[in-house]
Coordinates of C-alpha atoms and ligand atoms in Angstrom, one line a residue:
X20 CA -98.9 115.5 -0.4
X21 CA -98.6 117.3 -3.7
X22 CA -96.1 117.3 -6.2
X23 CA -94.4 120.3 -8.0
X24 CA -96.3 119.5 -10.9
X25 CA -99.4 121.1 -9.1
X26 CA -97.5 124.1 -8.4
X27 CA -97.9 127.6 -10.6
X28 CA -94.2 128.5 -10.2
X29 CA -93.4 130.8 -13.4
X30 CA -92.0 134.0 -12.3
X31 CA -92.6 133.2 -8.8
X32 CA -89.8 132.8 -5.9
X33 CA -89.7 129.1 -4.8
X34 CA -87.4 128.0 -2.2
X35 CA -86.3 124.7 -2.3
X36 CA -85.1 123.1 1.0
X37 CA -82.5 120.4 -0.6
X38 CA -80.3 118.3 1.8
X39 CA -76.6 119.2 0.1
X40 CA -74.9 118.0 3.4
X41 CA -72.4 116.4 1.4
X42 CA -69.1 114.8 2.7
X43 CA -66.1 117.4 2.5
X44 CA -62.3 117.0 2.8
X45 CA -61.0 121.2 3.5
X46 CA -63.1 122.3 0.1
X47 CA -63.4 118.9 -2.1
X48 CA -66.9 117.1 -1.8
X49 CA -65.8 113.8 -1.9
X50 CA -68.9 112.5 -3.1
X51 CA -71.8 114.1 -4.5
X52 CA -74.3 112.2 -4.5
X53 CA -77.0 114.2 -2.5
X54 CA -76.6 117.2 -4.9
X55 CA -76.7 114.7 -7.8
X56 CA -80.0 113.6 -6.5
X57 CA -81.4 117.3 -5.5
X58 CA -80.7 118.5 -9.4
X59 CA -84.2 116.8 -11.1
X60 CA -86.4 119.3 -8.6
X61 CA -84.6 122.0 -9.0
X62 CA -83.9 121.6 -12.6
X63 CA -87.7 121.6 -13.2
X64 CA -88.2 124.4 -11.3
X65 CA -85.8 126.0 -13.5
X66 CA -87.7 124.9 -16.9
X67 CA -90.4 126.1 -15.3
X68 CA -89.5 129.6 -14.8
X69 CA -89.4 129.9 -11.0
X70 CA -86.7 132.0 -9.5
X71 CA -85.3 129.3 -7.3
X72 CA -83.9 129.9 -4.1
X73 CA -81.8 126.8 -2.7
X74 CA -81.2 126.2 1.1
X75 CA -79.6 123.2 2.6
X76 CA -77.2 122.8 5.9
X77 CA -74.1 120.9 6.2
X78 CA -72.9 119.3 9.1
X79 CA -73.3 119.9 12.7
X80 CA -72.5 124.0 12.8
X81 CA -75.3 124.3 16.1
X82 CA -76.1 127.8 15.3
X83 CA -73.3 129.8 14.9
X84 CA -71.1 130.8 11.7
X85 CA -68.3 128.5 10.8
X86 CA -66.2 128.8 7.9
X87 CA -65.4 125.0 6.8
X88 CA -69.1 124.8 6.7
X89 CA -69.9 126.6 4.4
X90 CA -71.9 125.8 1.5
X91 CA -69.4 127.7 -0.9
X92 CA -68.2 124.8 -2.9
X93 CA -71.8 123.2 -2.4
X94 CA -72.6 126.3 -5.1
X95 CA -70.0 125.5 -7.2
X96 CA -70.6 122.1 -8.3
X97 CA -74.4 123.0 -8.3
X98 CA -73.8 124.7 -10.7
X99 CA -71.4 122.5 -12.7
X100 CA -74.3 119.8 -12.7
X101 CA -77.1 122.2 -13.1
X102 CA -75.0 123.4 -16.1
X103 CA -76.7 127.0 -14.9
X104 CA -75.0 130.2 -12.7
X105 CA -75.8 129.5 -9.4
X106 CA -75.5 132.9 -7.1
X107 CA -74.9 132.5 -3.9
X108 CA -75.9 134.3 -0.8
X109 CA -72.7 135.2 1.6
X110 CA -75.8 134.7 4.4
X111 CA -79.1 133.1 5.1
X112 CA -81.3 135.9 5.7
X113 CA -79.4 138.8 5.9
X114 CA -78.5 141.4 3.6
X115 CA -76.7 139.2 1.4
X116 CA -79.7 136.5 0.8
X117 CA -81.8 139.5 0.4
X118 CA -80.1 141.0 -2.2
X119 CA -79.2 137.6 -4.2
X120 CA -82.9 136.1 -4.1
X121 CA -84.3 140.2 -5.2
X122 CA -81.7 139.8 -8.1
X123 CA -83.1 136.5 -9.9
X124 CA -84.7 136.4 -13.1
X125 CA -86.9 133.8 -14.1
X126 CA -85.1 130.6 -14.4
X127 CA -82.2 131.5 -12.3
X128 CA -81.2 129.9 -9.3
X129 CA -79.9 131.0 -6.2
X130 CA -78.2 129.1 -2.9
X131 CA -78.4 129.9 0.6
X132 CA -75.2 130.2 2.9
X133 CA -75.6 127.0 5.9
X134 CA -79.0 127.2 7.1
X135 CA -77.5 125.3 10.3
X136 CA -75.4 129.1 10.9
X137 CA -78.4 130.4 12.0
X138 CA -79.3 129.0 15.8
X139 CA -83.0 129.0 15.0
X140 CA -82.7 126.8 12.6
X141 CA -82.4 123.9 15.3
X142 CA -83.9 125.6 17.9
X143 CA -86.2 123.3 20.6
X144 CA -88.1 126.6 21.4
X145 CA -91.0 126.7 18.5
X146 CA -91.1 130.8 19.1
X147 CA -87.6 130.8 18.0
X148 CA -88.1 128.6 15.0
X149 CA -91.3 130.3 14.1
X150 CA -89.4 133.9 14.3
X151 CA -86.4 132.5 12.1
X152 CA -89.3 130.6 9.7
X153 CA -90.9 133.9 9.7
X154 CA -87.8 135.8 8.1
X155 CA -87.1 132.4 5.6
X156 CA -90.7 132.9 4.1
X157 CA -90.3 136.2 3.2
X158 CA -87.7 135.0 1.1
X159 CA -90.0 133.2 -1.3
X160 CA -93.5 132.8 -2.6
X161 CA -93.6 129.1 -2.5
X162 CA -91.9 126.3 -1.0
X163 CA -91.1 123.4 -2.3
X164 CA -89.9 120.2 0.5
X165 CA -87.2 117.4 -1.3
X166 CA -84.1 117.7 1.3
X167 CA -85.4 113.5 2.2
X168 CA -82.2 113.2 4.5
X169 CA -83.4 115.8 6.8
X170 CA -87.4 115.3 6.5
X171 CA -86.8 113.5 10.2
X172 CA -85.9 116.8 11.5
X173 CA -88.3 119.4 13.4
X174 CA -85.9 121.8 12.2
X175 CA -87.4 125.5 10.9
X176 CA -86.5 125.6 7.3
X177 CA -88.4 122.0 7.3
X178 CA -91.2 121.7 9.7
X179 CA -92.2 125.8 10.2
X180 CA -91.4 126.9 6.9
X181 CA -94.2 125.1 4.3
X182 CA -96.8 126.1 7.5
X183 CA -95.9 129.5 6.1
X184 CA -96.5 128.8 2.2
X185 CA -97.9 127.2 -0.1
X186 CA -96.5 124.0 -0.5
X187 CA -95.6 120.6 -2.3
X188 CA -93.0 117.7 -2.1
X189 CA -90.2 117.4 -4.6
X190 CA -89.4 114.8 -7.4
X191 CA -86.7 113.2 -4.8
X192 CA -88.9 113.2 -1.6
X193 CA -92.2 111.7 -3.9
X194 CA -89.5 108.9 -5.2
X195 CA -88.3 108.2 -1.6
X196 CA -91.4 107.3 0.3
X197 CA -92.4 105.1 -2.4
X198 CA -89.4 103.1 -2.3
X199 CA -90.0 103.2 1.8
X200 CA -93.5 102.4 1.7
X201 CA -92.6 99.3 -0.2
X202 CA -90.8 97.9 2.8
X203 CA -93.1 99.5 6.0
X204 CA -96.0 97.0 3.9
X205 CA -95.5 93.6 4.5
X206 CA -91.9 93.1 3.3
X207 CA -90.7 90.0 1.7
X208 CA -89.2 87.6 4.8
X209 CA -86.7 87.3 6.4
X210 CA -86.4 91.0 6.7
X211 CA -83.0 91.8 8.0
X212 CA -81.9 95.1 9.0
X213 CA -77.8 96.2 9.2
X214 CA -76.7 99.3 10.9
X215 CA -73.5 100.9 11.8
X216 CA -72.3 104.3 11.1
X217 CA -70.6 106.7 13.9
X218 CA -74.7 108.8 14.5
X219 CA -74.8 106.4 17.5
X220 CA -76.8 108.5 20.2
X221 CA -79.6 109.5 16.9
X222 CA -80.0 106.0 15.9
X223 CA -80.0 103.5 18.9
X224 CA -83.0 105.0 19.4
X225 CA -85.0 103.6 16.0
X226 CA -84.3 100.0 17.2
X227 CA -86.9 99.7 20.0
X228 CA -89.4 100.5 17.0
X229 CA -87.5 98.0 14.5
X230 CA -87.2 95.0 16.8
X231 CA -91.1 94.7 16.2
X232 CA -91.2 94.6 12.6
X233 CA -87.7 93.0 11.6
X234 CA -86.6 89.0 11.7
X235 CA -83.0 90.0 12.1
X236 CA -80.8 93.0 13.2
X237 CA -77.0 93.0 12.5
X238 CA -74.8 95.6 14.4
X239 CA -71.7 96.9 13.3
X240 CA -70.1 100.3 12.9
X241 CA -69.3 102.9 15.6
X242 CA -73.3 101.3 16.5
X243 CA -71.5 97.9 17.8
X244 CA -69.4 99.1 21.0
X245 CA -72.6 100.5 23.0
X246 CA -74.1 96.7 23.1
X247 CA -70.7 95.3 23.0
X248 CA -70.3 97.4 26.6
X249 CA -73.6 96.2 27.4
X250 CA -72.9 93.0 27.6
X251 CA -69.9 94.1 29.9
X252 CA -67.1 93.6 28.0
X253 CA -64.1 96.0 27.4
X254 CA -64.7 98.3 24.3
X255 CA -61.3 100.4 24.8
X256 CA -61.4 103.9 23.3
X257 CA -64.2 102.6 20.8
X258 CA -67.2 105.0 20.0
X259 CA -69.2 104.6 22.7
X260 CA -72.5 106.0 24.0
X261 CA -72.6 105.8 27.6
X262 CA -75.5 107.5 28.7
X263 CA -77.7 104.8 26.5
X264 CA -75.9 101.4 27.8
X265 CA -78.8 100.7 29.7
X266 CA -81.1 101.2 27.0
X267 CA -79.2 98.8 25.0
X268 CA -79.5 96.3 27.7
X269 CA -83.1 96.4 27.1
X270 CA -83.0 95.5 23.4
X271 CA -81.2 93.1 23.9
X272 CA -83.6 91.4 25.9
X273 CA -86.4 92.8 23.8
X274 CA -84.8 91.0 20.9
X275 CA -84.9 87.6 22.5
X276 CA -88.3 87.8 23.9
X277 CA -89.7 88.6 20.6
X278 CA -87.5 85.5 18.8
X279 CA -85.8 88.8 16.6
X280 CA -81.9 87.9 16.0
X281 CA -79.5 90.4 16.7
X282 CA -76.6 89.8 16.1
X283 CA -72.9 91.8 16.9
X284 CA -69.4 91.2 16.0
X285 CA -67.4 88.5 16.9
X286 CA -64.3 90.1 16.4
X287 CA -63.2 93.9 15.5
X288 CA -59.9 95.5 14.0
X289 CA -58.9 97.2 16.9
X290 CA -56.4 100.3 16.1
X291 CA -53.7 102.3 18.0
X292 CA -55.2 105.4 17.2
X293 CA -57.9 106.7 14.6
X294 CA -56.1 107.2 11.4
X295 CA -55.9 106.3 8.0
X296 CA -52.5 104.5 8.9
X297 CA -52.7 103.1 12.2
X298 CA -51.6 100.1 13.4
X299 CA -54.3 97.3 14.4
X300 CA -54.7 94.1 14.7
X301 CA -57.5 91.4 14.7
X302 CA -59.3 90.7 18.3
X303 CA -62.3 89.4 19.3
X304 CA -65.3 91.8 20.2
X305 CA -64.9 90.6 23.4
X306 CA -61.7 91.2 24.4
X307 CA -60.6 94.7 22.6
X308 CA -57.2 96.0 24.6
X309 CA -58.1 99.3 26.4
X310 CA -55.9 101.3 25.1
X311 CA -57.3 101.0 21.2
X312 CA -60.2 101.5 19.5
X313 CA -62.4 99.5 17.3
X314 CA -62.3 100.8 13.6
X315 CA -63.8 97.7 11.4
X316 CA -65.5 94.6 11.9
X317 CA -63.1 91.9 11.6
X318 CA -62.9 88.6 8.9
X319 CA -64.9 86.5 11.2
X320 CA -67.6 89.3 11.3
X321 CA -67.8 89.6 7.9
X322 CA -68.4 86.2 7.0
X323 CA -71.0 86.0 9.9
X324 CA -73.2 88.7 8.1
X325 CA -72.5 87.6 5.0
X326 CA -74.6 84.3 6.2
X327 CA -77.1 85.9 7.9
X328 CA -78.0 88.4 4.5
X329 CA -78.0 85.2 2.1
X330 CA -81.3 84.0 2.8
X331 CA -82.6 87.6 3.4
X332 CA -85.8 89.3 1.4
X333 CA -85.8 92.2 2.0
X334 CA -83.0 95.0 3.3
X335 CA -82.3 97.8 4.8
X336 CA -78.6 99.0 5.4
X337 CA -77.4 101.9 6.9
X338 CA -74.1 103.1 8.6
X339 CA -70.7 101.8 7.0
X340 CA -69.3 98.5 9.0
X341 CA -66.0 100.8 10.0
X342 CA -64.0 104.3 9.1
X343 CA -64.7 102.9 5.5
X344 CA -62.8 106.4 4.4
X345 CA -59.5 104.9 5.2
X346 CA -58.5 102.0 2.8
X347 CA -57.5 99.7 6.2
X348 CA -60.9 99.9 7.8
X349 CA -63.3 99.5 5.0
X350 CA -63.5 95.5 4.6
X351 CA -66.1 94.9 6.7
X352 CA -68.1 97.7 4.5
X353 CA -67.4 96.1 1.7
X354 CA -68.3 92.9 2.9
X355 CA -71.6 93.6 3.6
X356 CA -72.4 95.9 0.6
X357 CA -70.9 93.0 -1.8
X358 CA -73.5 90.5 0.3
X359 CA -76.1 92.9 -0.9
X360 CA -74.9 93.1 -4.5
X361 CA -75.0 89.5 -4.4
X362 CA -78.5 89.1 -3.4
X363 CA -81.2 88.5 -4.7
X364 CA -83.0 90.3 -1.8
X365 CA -85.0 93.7 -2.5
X366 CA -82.1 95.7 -1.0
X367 CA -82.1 99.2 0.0
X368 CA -78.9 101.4 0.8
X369 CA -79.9 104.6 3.0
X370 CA -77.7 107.4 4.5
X371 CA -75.3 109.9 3.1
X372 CA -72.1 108.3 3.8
X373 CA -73.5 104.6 3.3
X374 CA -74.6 105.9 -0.3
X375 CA -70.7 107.3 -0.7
X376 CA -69.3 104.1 0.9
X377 CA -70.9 102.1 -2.1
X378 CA -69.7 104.3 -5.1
X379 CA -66.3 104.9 -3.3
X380 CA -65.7 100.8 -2.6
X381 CA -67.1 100.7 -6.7
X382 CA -69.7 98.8 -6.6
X383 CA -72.6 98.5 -9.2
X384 CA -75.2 101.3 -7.9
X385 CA -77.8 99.1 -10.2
X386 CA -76.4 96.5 -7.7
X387 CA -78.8 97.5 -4.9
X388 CA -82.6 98.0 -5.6
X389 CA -82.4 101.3 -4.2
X390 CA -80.0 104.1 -2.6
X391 CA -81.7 106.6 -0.6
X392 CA -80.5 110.2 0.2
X393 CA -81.8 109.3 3.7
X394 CA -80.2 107.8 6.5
X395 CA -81.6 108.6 9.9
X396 CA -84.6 110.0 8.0
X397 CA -84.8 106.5 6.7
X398 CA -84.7 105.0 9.4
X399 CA -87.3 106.9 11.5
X400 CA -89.8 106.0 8.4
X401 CA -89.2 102.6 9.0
X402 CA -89.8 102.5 12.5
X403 CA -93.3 104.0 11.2
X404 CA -92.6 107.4 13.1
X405 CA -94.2 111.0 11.9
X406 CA -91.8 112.3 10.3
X407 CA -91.9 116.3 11.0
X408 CA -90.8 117.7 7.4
X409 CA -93.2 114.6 5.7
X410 CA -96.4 115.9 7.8
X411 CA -95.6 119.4 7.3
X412 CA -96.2 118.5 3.8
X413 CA -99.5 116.9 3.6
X414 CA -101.0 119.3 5.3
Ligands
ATP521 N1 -66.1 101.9 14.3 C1 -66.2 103.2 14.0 N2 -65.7 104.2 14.7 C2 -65.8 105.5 14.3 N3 -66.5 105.9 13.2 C3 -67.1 104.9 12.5 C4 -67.0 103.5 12.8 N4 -67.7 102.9 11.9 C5 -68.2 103.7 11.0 N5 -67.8 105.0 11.3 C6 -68.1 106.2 10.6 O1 -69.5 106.4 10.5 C7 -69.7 107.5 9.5 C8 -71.1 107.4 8.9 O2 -72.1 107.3 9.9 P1 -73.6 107.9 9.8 O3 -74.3 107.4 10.9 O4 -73.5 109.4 9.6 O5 -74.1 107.2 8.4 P2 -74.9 107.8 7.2 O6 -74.9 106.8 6.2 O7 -74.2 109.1 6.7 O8 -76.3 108.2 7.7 P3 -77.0 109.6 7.8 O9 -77.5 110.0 6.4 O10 -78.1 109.4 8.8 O11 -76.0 110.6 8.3 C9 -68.6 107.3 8.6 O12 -68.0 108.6 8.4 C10 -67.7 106.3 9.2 O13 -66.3 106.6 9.2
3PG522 O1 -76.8 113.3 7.0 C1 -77.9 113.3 7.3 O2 -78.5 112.2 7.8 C2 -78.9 114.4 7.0 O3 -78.3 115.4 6.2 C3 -79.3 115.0 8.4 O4 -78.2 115.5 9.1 P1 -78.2 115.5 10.7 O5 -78.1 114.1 11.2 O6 -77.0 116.3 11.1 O7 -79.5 116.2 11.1

């Protein structure tokens, strides 16, 4: 994998595929983190004299246009950090994006509307990626790979579109493997691994792969309720992923026959409803009413995690412990990111909204030894998987 140092970018078009997907409440990006993190690349690039064309997605769109997507206020505080006019494109590849990327002068950059509002973006069919990679490429000369939180994605803008052009990895996606690599090689032990998080469906599926290389697993988060239902107990209106219970099953079995502790909640703050002002109450994981839903680990929980991270070596955290966004729900999050603060561990923080759950909670980002951009892409490196957007770029 190259770098962009390798790259003869002056006066050429490069486009950068960043990850911006940033959270959002109506137009305010409540934390910007991810666009903090994508502004060394494209910076650079900028020094450099490329005309930069950005592209990102946010959220979960699926292929069709949808206004409180868009990457309109995205641009804006690009801009505001890049300290630079940022023009952007009212499209992705139509007439708009055409007429924005023909426009920039050397050093100017240029943003993409949602790449995610185009359906071939995420398309299963490679034809139908390769067609919409096809109209991407002749947007640029070059192509440059640092959107880390979506690397894990066989998406077009990341696995087709540096087949297309010639291409090298980004300050932020060279930074991240070599803070991953550390823990894939012989990690310090006990190496204990925390999920949560609400992505439930994308991430049960890294823990076959991790119950062979961790000593411990602790489950919280919207993650909790699917084993917690495994083990057939009542899980109310909690997040819950059905069609994957009897997958579950079979880790938890897995985890015993290989001696790996995993361990789940003892109790839960079980809500009315899900709001920021919901009533609750503390009950244990095992007995959650039916009619409410599971927003935080409880007390008990918390201190339980916090003893089984004080002896740890090495970890890896992703997922907040509950709806950490509301003030009510976020104790167990804090819990565990304090236990991590605390430690003398080599600790690593990975996932957009676990990166915001830490500077929102204010806690020391020096605290941790690392905070990746990536969450699920993390994750999937961990579990030693090919990630698609990584191989794209070595070859
Ligand atoms: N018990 C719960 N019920 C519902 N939502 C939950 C619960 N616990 C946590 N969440 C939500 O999980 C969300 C974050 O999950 P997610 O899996 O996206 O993590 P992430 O750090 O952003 O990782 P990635 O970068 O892969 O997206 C938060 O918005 C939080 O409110
Ligand atoms: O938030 C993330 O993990 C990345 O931006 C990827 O988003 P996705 O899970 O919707 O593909």
């Amino acid at each position: 994998m190259i770098g962009i140092d390798e790259l003869d970018v002056k006066g050429r078009r490069v486009f950068v595929r960043a990850d911006l997907n940033v959270p959002l409440d109506g137009e305010t990006i409540t934390d910007d983190g991810r666009i903090r993190a994508s502004v060394p690349t494209i910076r650079k690039l900028v020094e450099r004299g490329a005309r930069v064309v950005v592209a990102a997605h946010l959220g979960r769109p699926k292929g069709s246009v949808t206004p409180k997507y868009s990457l309109a206020p995205v641009s804006r505080r690009l801009a505001e950090l890049l300290g630079e006019d940022v023009a952007f494109a009212a499209d992705v590849v139509g007439e708009s994006a055409q007429s924005v990327v023909a426009g920039l002068q050397d050093g100017q950059v240029a943003l993409l509307e949602n790449l995610r509002f185009e359906p071939g973006e995420e398309s299963k069919d490679d034809a139908v990626r390769g067609e919409f990679a096809d109209k991407l490429a002749a947007l640029a000369e070059l192509y440059v790979g640092d959107g880390f939180g979506a690397v894990h994605r066989k998406h077009a803008s990341v696995y087709d579109l540096p087949k297309r052009l010639p291409h090298a990895a980004g300050d932020l996606v060279l930074a991240e493997v070599e803070v991953l690599r550390k823990l894939t090689e012989d990690p310090a032990r006990p190496y204990v691994v925390v999920l949560g998080g609400a992505k439930v469906s994308d991430k049960l599926g890294v823990i076959a792969n991790l119950l062979s290389k961790v000593d411990r697993l602790l489950v919280g988060g919207g993650m909790a309720y699917t084993f917690l239902k495994s083990q057939g107990h009542e899980v109310g209106k909690s997040l819950l992923q059905e069609d994957q219970i009897d997958q579950v099953k079979g880790f938890l079995d897995e985890a015993a026959s290989r001696g790996v502790e995993l361990v789940l909640p003892v109790d839960v703050l079980a809500a009315t409803e899900f709001g920021a002002d919901a009533p609750y109450e503390v009950v244990d994981a095992t007995a959650i009413p039916a009619d409410r839903e599971g927003l935080d680990i409880g007390p008990r929980t918390r201190e339980l995690f916090a003893s089984k991270l004080a002896d740890a070596q090495t970890v890896f955290w992703n997922g907040p412990m509950g709806v950490f966004e509301f003030e009510a729900f976020s104790g167990g999050t804090r819990a565990v990111a304090e236990a991590l603060v605390s430690s003398e561990a080599f600790t690593v923080v990975g996932g957009g909204d676990s990166a915001a759950a830490v500077r929102k909670l204010g806690l020391p980002e020096d605290g941790f030894s690392h905070i990746s951009t990536g969450g699920g892409a993390s994750l999937e490196y961990l579990e030693g998987k090919t990630l698609p957007g990584l191989a794209a770029l070595e070859e």
